Short mmCIF file of N, CA and C in Angstrom, two decimals:
data_model
loop_
_atom_site.label_atom_id
_atom_site.label_comp_id
_atom_site.label_asym_id
_atom_site.label_seq_id
_atom_site.Cartn_x
_atom_site.Cartn_y
_atom_site.Cartn_z
N MET A 1 -75.39 41.59 17.44
CA MET A 1 -74.79 42.93 17.21
C MET A 1 -75.47 44.07 18.08
N LEU A 2 -76.64 43.96 17.79
CA LEU A 2 -77.73 45.04 18.54
C LEU A 2 -77.50 45.12 20.20
N ARG A 3 -77.32 43.58 20.67
CA ARG A 3 -77.22 43.56 22.04
C ARG A 3 -75.84 44.07 22.40
N SER A 4 -74.88 43.99 21.39
CA SER A 4 -73.47 44.29 21.87
C SER A 4 -73.49 45.87 21.91
N ILE A 5 -74.04 46.25 21.03
CA ILE A 5 -74.10 47.82 20.97
C ILE A 5 -75.08 48.36 22.31
N ALA A 6 -75.89 47.68 22.71
CA ALA A 6 -76.93 48.03 23.89
C ALA A 6 -76.19 47.91 25.05
N LEU A 7 -75.11 46.95 25.04
CA LEU A 7 -74.60 46.80 26.30
C LEU A 7 -73.34 47.82 26.37
N SER A 8 -72.78 48.23 25.18
CA SER A 8 -71.87 49.08 24.97
C SER A 8 -72.06 50.48 25.66
N PHE A 9 -73.49 50.78 25.05
CA PHE A 9 -73.98 52.03 25.55
C PHE A 9 -74.36 52.00 27.12
N LEU A 10 -74.96 51.09 27.75
CA LEU A 10 -74.96 50.97 29.31
C LEU A 10 -73.92 51.13 29.87
N SER A 11 -72.71 50.50 29.55
CA SER A 11 -71.47 50.72 29.91
C SER A 11 -70.97 52.23 30.13
N PHE A 12 -70.95 52.80 28.81
CA PHE A 12 -70.61 54.15 28.74
C PHE A 12 -71.45 55.00 29.71
N LEU A 13 -72.98 54.92 29.60
CA LEU A 13 -73.81 55.63 30.51
C LEU A 13 -73.48 55.43 31.94
N SER A 14 -73.21 54.10 32.38
CA SER A 14 -72.90 53.98 33.90
C SER A 14 -71.62 54.77 34.13
N ILE A 15 -70.52 54.55 33.39
CA ILE A 15 -69.08 55.36 33.40
C ILE A 15 -69.35 56.80 33.74
N SER A 16 -70.23 57.39 32.72
CA SER A 16 -70.11 58.63 32.57
C SER A 16 -71.13 59.28 33.70
N VAL A 17 -72.18 58.59 34.04
CA VAL A 17 -72.98 59.21 34.93
C VAL A 17 -72.31 59.35 36.66
N PHE A 18 -71.52 58.32 36.88
CA PHE A 18 -70.72 58.11 38.25
C PHE A 18 -69.60 58.83 38.05
N ALA A 19 -69.01 59.49 37.17
CA ALA A 19 -67.66 60.03 37.23
C ALA A 19 -67.64 61.37 37.76
N GLN A 20 -66.63 61.44 38.38
CA GLN A 20 -66.40 62.54 39.29
C GLN A 20 -66.36 63.84 38.52
N LYS A 21 -66.68 64.96 38.74
CA LYS A 21 -66.56 66.24 38.02
C LYS A 21 -65.56 66.95 38.60
N GLU A 22 -64.94 67.91 37.76
CA GLU A 22 -63.96 68.89 38.33
C GLU A 22 -64.60 70.30 38.29
N TYR A 23 -64.30 71.00 39.33
CA TYR A 23 -64.77 72.44 39.19
C TYR A 23 -63.39 73.48 39.67
N ASN A 24 -63.39 74.67 39.19
CA ASN A 24 -62.20 75.42 39.80
C ASN A 24 -62.94 76.27 40.50
N GLY A 25 -62.25 76.54 41.69
CA GLY A 25 -62.90 77.46 42.74
C GLY A 25 -63.57 76.39 44.00
N LEU A 26 -64.34 77.42 44.93
CA LEU A 26 -64.93 76.76 45.95
C LEU A 26 -66.24 76.26 45.65
N PRO A 27 -66.82 75.43 46.55
CA PRO A 27 -68.27 75.08 46.24
C PRO A 27 -69.22 76.05 46.79
N ASP A 28 -70.21 76.37 45.89
CA ASP A 28 -71.35 77.34 46.35
C ASP A 28 -71.47 77.11 47.90
N ASP A 29 -71.85 76.10 48.32
CA ASP A 29 -72.63 75.68 49.79
C ASP A 29 -71.56 75.54 50.93
N LEU A 30 -70.23 75.85 50.54
CA LEU A 30 -69.10 75.61 51.47
C LEU A 30 -69.57 76.44 53.03
N ARG A 31 -70.25 77.41 52.66
CA ARG A 31 -70.62 78.27 54.04
C ARG A 31 -71.48 77.76 54.94
N GLU A 32 -72.07 76.91 54.40
CA GLU A 32 -73.25 76.02 55.06
C GLU A 32 -72.78 74.70 55.44
N GLN A 33 -71.71 74.14 54.98
CA GLN A 33 -71.21 72.73 54.98
C GLN A 33 -69.98 72.74 56.11
N LYS A 34 -69.78 71.50 56.65
CA LYS A 34 -68.65 71.25 57.43
C LYS A 34 -67.36 70.69 56.54
N ILE A 35 -66.34 71.06 56.76
CA ILE A 35 -65.27 70.44 56.03
C ILE A 35 -64.27 69.85 57.04
N ILE A 36 -63.23 68.97 56.47
CA ILE A 36 -62.49 68.23 57.29
C ILE A 36 -61.10 68.45 56.67
N PHE A 37 -60.22 68.91 57.59
CA PHE A 37 -58.69 69.04 57.42
C PHE A 37 -58.02 67.90 57.49
N LEU A 38 -57.01 67.62 57.03
CA LEU A 38 -56.37 66.25 56.92
C LEU A 38 -55.01 66.51 57.73
N ASN A 39 -54.58 65.37 58.88
CA ASN A 39 -53.34 65.80 59.26
C ASN A 39 -52.37 64.97 58.36
N TYR A 40 -51.08 65.46 58.31
CA TYR A 40 -49.94 64.86 57.48
C TYR A 40 -49.85 63.35 58.54
N GLU A 41 -49.54 62.36 57.84
CA GLU A 41 -49.55 60.92 58.81
C GLU A 41 -48.05 60.58 58.70
N PRO A 42 -47.48 60.39 59.55
CA PRO A 42 -46.14 59.88 59.76
C PRO A 42 -45.75 58.74 59.22
N ILE A 43 -44.67 58.10 58.60
CA ILE A 43 -44.27 56.95 57.90
C ILE A 43 -43.63 56.30 58.86
N ASN A 44 -43.74 54.96 58.91
CA ASN A 44 -43.01 54.06 59.76
C ASN A 44 -41.63 53.63 59.00
N ILE A 45 -40.49 53.97 59.78
CA ILE A 45 -39.25 53.88 59.19
C ILE A 45 -38.53 52.79 60.12
N PRO A 46 -37.85 51.87 59.28
CA PRO A 46 -37.18 50.74 59.92
C PRO A 46 -36.14 51.42 60.88
N GLU A 47 -35.57 50.78 61.56
CA GLU A 47 -34.69 51.10 62.61
C GLU A 47 -33.20 50.89 62.00
N GLU A 48 -33.12 49.87 61.05
CA GLU A 48 -31.70 49.49 60.19
C GLU A 48 -31.48 50.63 59.40
N ARG A 49 -30.26 51.27 59.33
CA ARG A 49 -29.99 52.11 58.05
C ARG A 49 -29.90 51.48 57.23
N PRO A 50 -30.37 51.90 55.72
CA PRO A 50 -30.06 51.39 54.60
C PRO A 50 -28.79 51.45 54.14
N LYS A 51 -28.32 50.54 53.00
CA LYS A 51 -26.80 50.56 52.80
C LYS A 51 -26.60 51.28 51.42
N GLY A 52 -27.67 51.00 50.33
CA GLY A 52 -27.32 51.75 49.05
C GLY A 52 -27.73 53.28 49.02
N GLU A 53 -27.09 54.08 48.14
CA GLU A 53 -27.33 55.46 48.05
C GLU A 53 -28.67 55.77 47.97
N VAL A 54 -29.66 55.24 47.07
CA VAL A 54 -30.98 55.45 46.69
C VAL A 54 -31.79 55.11 48.22
N GLU A 55 -31.56 54.04 48.67
CA GLU A 55 -32.23 53.74 49.78
C GLU A 55 -31.92 54.73 50.99
N LYS A 56 -30.57 55.19 50.99
CA LYS A 56 -30.29 56.24 51.82
C LYS A 56 -31.24 57.49 51.72
N TYR A 57 -31.32 57.77 50.49
CA TYR A 57 -32.09 59.21 50.11
C TYR A 57 -33.42 58.83 50.38
N ILE A 58 -33.95 57.83 50.12
CA ILE A 58 -35.43 57.72 50.75
C ILE A 58 -35.66 57.62 52.25
N PHE A 59 -34.66 56.85 52.67
CA PHE A 59 -34.72 56.90 54.26
C PHE A 59 -34.54 58.37 54.85
N THR A 60 -33.83 59.33 54.15
CA THR A 60 -33.81 60.74 54.60
C THR A 60 -35.05 61.29 54.35
N LEU A 61 -35.62 61.24 53.27
CA LEU A 61 -36.76 61.73 52.89
C LEU A 61 -38.11 61.50 54.01
N LYS A 62 -38.22 60.11 54.29
CA LYS A 62 -38.95 59.61 55.06
C LYS A 62 -38.70 60.35 56.50
N LYS A 63 -37.65 60.48 57.00
CA LYS A 63 -37.07 61.32 58.22
C LYS A 63 -37.61 62.58 58.14
N GLN A 64 -37.32 63.26 57.00
CA GLN A 64 -37.80 64.54 56.90
C GLN A 64 -39.10 64.73 56.71
N HIS A 65 -40.11 63.86 56.39
CA HIS A 65 -41.46 63.89 56.15
C HIS A 65 -42.12 63.70 57.59
N ASN A 66 -41.54 62.87 58.57
CA ASN A 66 -42.33 62.85 59.71
C ASN A 66 -41.69 63.96 60.57
N LYS A 67 -40.70 64.70 60.32
CA LYS A 67 -40.35 65.93 61.33
C LYS A 67 -41.52 66.91 60.52
N ALA A 68 -41.32 67.20 59.19
CA ALA A 68 -42.22 68.07 58.59
C ALA A 68 -43.70 67.85 58.96
N ALA A 69 -44.02 66.75 59.05
CA ALA A 69 -45.69 66.32 59.28
C ALA A 69 -45.91 66.86 60.44
N GLU A 70 -45.11 66.50 61.67
CA GLU A 70 -45.74 66.93 63.12
C GLU A 70 -45.52 68.32 63.10
N GLN A 71 -44.55 69.38 62.71
CA GLN A 71 -44.59 70.82 62.63
C GLN A 71 -46.06 71.17 61.74
N ALA A 72 -46.14 70.49 60.44
CA ALA A 72 -47.48 71.03 59.70
C ALA A 72 -48.87 70.73 60.65
N ASN A 73 -48.90 69.46 61.42
CA ASN A 73 -50.13 69.28 62.24
C ASN A 73 -50.24 70.45 63.22
N ASN A 74 -49.04 70.78 63.76
CA ASN A 74 -49.03 71.77 64.85
C ASN A 74 -49.58 73.30 64.21
N TYR A 75 -48.98 73.50 63.02
CA TYR A 75 -49.52 74.63 62.22
C TYR A 75 -51.10 74.57 61.70
N LEU A 76 -51.68 73.22 61.46
CA LEU A 76 -52.89 73.02 61.47
C LEU A 76 -53.83 73.38 62.46
N ARG A 77 -53.57 72.80 63.59
CA ARG A 77 -54.41 73.13 64.75
C ARG A 77 -54.21 74.65 65.25
N THR A 78 -52.98 75.23 64.93
CA THR A 78 -53.43 76.63 65.29
C THR A 78 -53.82 77.61 64.08
N SER A 79 -53.67 77.22 62.99
CA SER A 79 -54.34 78.05 61.65
C SER A 79 -55.63 77.80 61.46
N ALA A 80 -56.21 76.64 61.80
CA ALA A 80 -57.41 76.12 61.37
C ALA A 80 -58.51 77.21 62.34
N ILE A 81 -58.11 77.80 63.18
CA ILE A 81 -59.00 78.31 63.98
C ILE A 81 -59.33 79.71 63.38
N GLU A 82 -58.45 80.21 62.19
CA GLU A 82 -58.85 81.19 61.35
C GLU A 82 -60.01 80.82 60.31
N TYR A 83 -60.07 79.57 60.09
CA TYR A 83 -61.35 79.40 59.05
C TYR A 83 -62.64 79.50 59.70
N PRO A 84 -63.35 80.40 58.69
CA PRO A 84 -64.75 80.79 59.20
C PRO A 84 -65.57 80.00 59.50
N PHE A 85 -65.81 78.73 58.96
CA PHE A 85 -66.80 77.81 58.86
C PHE A 85 -66.73 76.59 59.95
N LYS A 86 -67.39 75.90 59.93
CA LYS A 86 -67.48 74.35 60.54
C LYS A 86 -66.41 73.64 60.13
N TYR A 87 -65.47 73.13 60.99
CA TYR A 87 -64.45 71.90 60.35
C TYR A 87 -64.10 71.02 61.44
N ALA A 88 -63.43 69.94 61.11
CA ALA A 88 -62.94 68.99 61.84
C ALA A 88 -61.34 68.70 61.12
N ILE A 89 -60.54 68.16 62.17
CA ILE A 89 -59.45 67.60 62.05
C ILE A 89 -59.19 66.21 62.13
N ALA A 90 -58.95 65.31 60.74
CA ALA A 90 -58.68 64.04 61.12
C ALA A 90 -57.82 63.40 60.48
N GLY A 91 -57.40 62.19 60.51
CA GLY A 91 -56.46 61.47 59.86
C GLY A 91 -56.90 60.95 58.46
N HIS A 92 -55.89 60.89 57.62
CA HIS A 92 -56.26 60.36 56.38
C HIS A 92 -57.15 59.11 56.04
N ASP A 93 -56.35 58.46 57.11
CA ASP A 93 -57.20 56.96 57.11
C ASP A 93 -58.18 56.54 57.82
N SER A 94 -58.95 57.78 58.46
CA SER A 94 -60.15 57.88 59.30
C SER A 94 -61.18 58.74 58.74
N TYR A 95 -60.76 59.67 58.14
CA TYR A 95 -61.95 60.79 57.70
C TYR A 95 -63.39 60.55 57.34
N THR A 96 -63.36 59.39 56.49
CA THR A 96 -64.49 58.99 55.89
C THR A 96 -65.62 58.62 57.04
N LYS A 97 -65.28 58.17 58.21
CA LYS A 97 -66.14 58.12 59.16
C LYS A 97 -66.96 59.28 59.61
N LEU A 98 -66.42 60.42 59.25
CA LEU A 98 -67.11 61.84 59.59
C LEU A 98 -68.43 62.06 58.81
N VAL A 99 -68.51 61.26 57.71
CA VAL A 99 -69.45 61.52 56.48
C VAL A 99 -70.82 61.59 57.39
N GLY A 100 -71.08 60.52 58.26
CA GLY A 100 -72.24 60.05 59.16
C GLY A 100 -72.50 61.41 59.96
N ALA A 101 -71.43 62.10 60.39
CA ALA A 101 -71.67 63.19 61.51
C ALA A 101 -71.94 64.41 60.69
N GLY A 102 -72.12 64.42 59.45
CA GLY A 102 -72.50 65.64 58.65
C GLY A 102 -71.44 66.33 57.65
N TYR A 103 -70.26 65.99 57.81
CA TYR A 103 -69.34 66.52 57.15
C TYR A 103 -69.28 66.05 55.65
N LYS A 104 -69.43 67.04 54.88
CA LYS A 104 -69.93 66.85 53.22
C LYS A 104 -68.26 67.14 52.32
N TYR A 105 -67.33 67.89 52.90
CA TYR A 105 -66.14 68.15 52.23
C TYR A 105 -64.76 67.61 52.91
N VAL A 106 -63.65 67.35 52.26
CA VAL A 106 -62.28 67.40 52.90
C VAL A 106 -61.46 68.16 51.94
N LEU A 107 -60.60 69.02 52.63
CA LEU A 107 -59.41 69.56 51.84
C LEU A 107 -58.46 68.46 51.71
N GLU A 108 -58.25 68.07 50.24
CA GLU A 108 -57.10 67.06 49.87
C GLU A 108 -56.20 67.71 49.08
N SER A 109 -55.05 66.75 48.88
CA SER A 109 -53.98 67.22 48.25
C SER A 109 -53.50 65.89 47.84
N ASN A 110 -52.65 65.73 46.69
CA ASN A 110 -52.04 64.56 46.44
C ASN A 110 -50.71 64.44 47.09
N SER A 111 -50.46 65.69 47.81
CA SER A 111 -49.12 65.39 48.88
C SER A 111 -49.51 64.85 50.07
N PHE A 112 -50.65 64.40 50.31
CA PHE A 112 -51.02 63.60 51.45
C PHE A 112 -50.85 62.01 51.40
N ASP A 113 -50.66 61.62 50.07
CA ASP A 113 -50.40 60.33 49.84
C ASP A 113 -48.75 60.13 49.84
N ASN A 114 -48.62 59.29 51.03
CA ASN A 114 -47.04 59.24 51.20
C ASN A 114 -46.41 58.15 50.25
N GLU A 115 -46.97 57.72 49.24
CA GLU A 115 -46.39 56.86 48.13
C GLU A 115 -45.13 57.61 47.20
N ARG A 116 -45.53 58.96 47.49
CA ARG A 116 -44.55 59.76 46.85
C ARG A 116 -42.96 59.34 47.62
N LEU A 117 -43.14 59.16 48.85
CA LEU A 117 -41.87 59.15 49.31
C LEU A 117 -41.22 57.86 49.38
N MET A 118 -41.78 56.77 48.70
CA MET A 118 -41.28 55.36 48.55
C MET A 118 -40.34 55.35 47.45
N GLU A 119 -40.20 56.30 46.55
CA GLU A 119 -38.96 56.11 45.66
C GLU A 119 -38.37 57.43 45.36
N SER A 120 -37.17 57.37 44.89
CA SER A 120 -36.34 58.69 44.72
C SER A 120 -37.00 59.43 43.49
N PRO A 121 -37.36 60.84 43.49
CA PRO A 121 -37.70 61.35 42.30
C PRO A 121 -36.55 62.06 41.72
N GLU A 122 -36.65 62.16 40.15
CA GLU A 122 -36.08 62.66 39.35
C GLU A 122 -34.81 63.86 39.89
N SER A 123 -33.79 63.85 39.43
CA SER A 123 -32.82 65.01 40.16
C SER A 123 -33.33 66.25 39.47
N GLY A 124 -33.30 67.26 40.33
CA GLY A 124 -33.32 68.49 39.73
C GLY A 124 -35.06 68.78 39.46
N ILE A 125 -35.91 68.05 39.77
CA ILE A 125 -37.65 68.17 39.50
C ILE A 125 -38.24 68.75 40.74
N LEU A 126 -38.96 69.94 40.56
CA LEU A 126 -39.68 70.47 41.68
C LEU A 126 -41.06 69.95 41.54
N LEU A 127 -41.46 69.22 42.66
CA LEU A 127 -42.91 68.56 42.54
C LEU A 127 -43.80 69.65 42.75
N ILE A 128 -45.00 69.67 42.14
CA ILE A 128 -45.97 70.49 42.35
C ILE A 128 -47.29 69.68 42.90
N TYR A 129 -48.01 70.18 44.10
CA TYR A 129 -49.16 69.42 44.17
C TYR A 129 -50.39 70.30 44.10
N ASP A 130 -51.59 69.67 43.67
CA ASP A 130 -52.90 70.33 43.74
C ASP A 130 -53.40 70.22 44.99
N PHE A 131 -54.00 71.31 45.62
CA PHE A 131 -54.99 71.28 46.54
C PHE A 131 -56.54 71.53 46.01
N TYR A 132 -57.33 70.90 46.83
CA TYR A 132 -58.76 70.78 46.22
C TYR A 132 -59.62 70.48 47.29
N ILE A 133 -60.86 70.73 47.28
CA ILE A 133 -62.00 70.53 48.01
C ILE A 133 -62.50 69.40 47.38
N LYS A 134 -62.71 68.15 48.19
CA LYS A 134 -63.43 66.91 47.52
C LYS A 134 -64.82 66.61 48.30
N HIS A 135 -65.82 66.76 47.42
CA HIS A 135 -67.16 66.29 47.90
C HIS A 135 -67.11 64.92 48.27
N LEU A 136 -67.67 64.52 49.48
CA LEU A 136 -67.30 63.25 50.21
C LEU A 136 -68.08 62.06 49.47
N THR A 137 -69.38 62.60 49.01
CA THR A 137 -70.44 61.51 48.63
C THR A 137 -70.43 61.13 47.03
N THR A 138 -69.94 62.36 46.44
CA THR A 138 -70.08 62.45 45.08
C THR A 138 -68.65 62.23 44.36
N GLY A 139 -67.47 62.68 45.14
CA GLY A 139 -66.36 62.58 44.54
C GLY A 139 -66.00 63.70 43.77
N ASP A 140 -66.95 64.67 43.59
CA ASP A 140 -66.67 65.80 42.74
C ASP A 140 -65.35 66.75 43.54
N ILE A 141 -64.33 67.31 42.82
CA ILE A 141 -63.46 67.92 43.13
C ILE A 141 -63.50 69.49 42.74
N TYR A 142 -63.09 70.04 43.55
CA TYR A 142 -62.92 71.69 43.60
C TYR A 142 -61.76 72.25 43.63
N LEU A 143 -61.03 72.61 42.55
CA LEU A 143 -59.66 72.85 42.62
C LEU A 143 -59.34 74.06 42.89
N LEU A 144 -58.39 74.31 43.75
CA LEU A 144 -58.27 75.80 44.53
C LEU A 144 -56.85 76.26 44.14
N PHE A 145 -55.75 75.39 44.61
CA PHE A 145 -54.52 76.32 44.15
C PHE A 145 -53.37 75.09 44.03
N LYS A 146 -52.36 75.48 43.67
CA LYS A 146 -51.16 74.51 43.95
C LYS A 146 -50.12 74.88 44.51
N LEU A 147 -49.09 74.22 45.00
CA LEU A 147 -47.85 74.27 46.06
C LEU A 147 -47.05 73.52 45.63
N ASP A 148 -45.76 73.89 45.40
CA ASP A 148 -44.70 73.19 45.19
C ASP A 148 -44.18 72.39 46.72
N GLU A 149 -43.38 71.36 46.47
CA GLU A 149 -43.06 70.62 47.49
C GLU A 149 -42.45 71.23 48.76
N MET A 150 -41.96 72.24 48.64
CA MET A 150 -41.15 73.04 49.55
C MET A 150 -42.26 73.80 50.38
N LYS A 151 -43.71 73.92 50.16
CA LYS A 151 -44.71 74.63 50.80
C LYS A 151 -45.65 73.75 51.23
N VAL A 152 -45.75 72.57 50.87
CA VAL A 152 -46.97 71.50 51.13
C VAL A 152 -47.21 71.38 52.69
N TYR A 153 -46.25 71.55 53.37
CA TYR A 153 -46.28 71.30 54.95
C TYR A 153 -46.55 72.43 55.50
N ASP A 154 -46.72 73.58 55.08
CA ASP A 154 -46.71 74.78 55.82
C ASP A 154 -48.55 75.13 55.84
N TYR A 155 -49.14 74.58 56.53
CA TYR A 155 -50.75 74.71 56.76
C TYR A 155 -51.18 76.31 57.28
N ARG A 156 -49.83 77.07 57.59
CA ARG A 156 -50.31 78.38 57.77
C ARG A 156 -50.79 79.04 56.68
N LEU A 157 -49.68 78.74 55.44
CA LEU A 157 -50.05 79.10 54.18
C LEU A 157 -51.28 78.58 53.40
N ILE A 158 -51.66 77.08 53.56
CA ILE A 158 -52.70 76.54 53.20
C ILE A 158 -53.77 77.23 53.64
N ILE A 159 -53.97 77.49 54.84
CA ILE A 159 -55.28 77.79 55.41
C ILE A 159 -55.44 79.48 55.15
N LYS A 160 -54.33 79.99 54.89
CA LYS A 160 -54.55 81.56 54.30
C LYS A 160 -54.85 81.70 53.00
N LYS A 161 -54.30 80.94 52.01
CA LYS A 161 -55.00 80.64 50.73
C LYS A 161 -56.35 80.50 50.53
N LEU A 162 -56.64 79.31 51.37
CA LEU A 162 -58.11 78.92 51.26
C LEU A 162 -58.97 80.10 51.84
N ASN A 163 -58.58 80.96 52.83
CA ASN A 163 -59.41 81.93 53.55
C ASN A 163 -59.50 83.11 52.52
N LYS A 164 -58.62 83.16 51.61
CA LYS A 164 -58.47 84.42 51.19
C LYS A 164 -59.36 83.85 49.68
N LEU A 165 -59.48 82.93 49.10
CA LEU A 165 -60.52 82.50 48.29
C LEU A 165 -61.86 82.68 48.83
N ILE A 166 -62.04 82.41 50.18
CA ILE A 166 -63.47 82.48 50.95
C ILE A 166 -63.73 83.83 50.94
N LYS A 167 -62.95 84.70 51.12
CA LYS A 167 -63.18 85.89 51.24
C LYS A 167 -63.66 86.69 49.84
N LYS A 168 -63.11 86.23 48.84
CA LYS A 168 -63.32 86.45 47.35
C LYS A 168 -64.84 86.38 47.05
N LYS A 169 -65.06 84.87 47.45
CA LYS A 169 -66.50 84.28 46.93
C LYS A 169 -67.34 84.96 47.84
N PHE A 170 -67.45 84.86 49.28
CA PHE A 170 -68.37 85.08 50.14
C PHE A 170 -68.13 86.39 50.93
#
């Protein structure tokens, strides 16, 4: 009995010690640290056109994503210049390699997860995505703002909103 209580306590302690924390706003040391901005990744689309209505809709979503991703990445390259601190631009699948080069943070959003494009959303629902800065070693996140699905590809807006928060804080 005592042993099971001790094991339960140790299990709870290890989960709570390593759990990521959430904060609102920018990290206090952002000015001195390097951040990574993520490119939108294109999705592989089969050449054969789908036959069912849902499959056609998903096919169209993927094509629209690839077109919007290309434009978003162009906007990122031109807008990131306005960011006042050190940064790099990387792909979602390769950015963790930059930790060794001194990068501490990444600007993340659940809109970068292409899984959302693999199924048809409910009709009439506007999807809202969180944008946040993630600490690359602790996993802590700093919630910044939300954007709806119509604006998540506009890196001009994203960098503008981030810079506005920076001007307020620093």
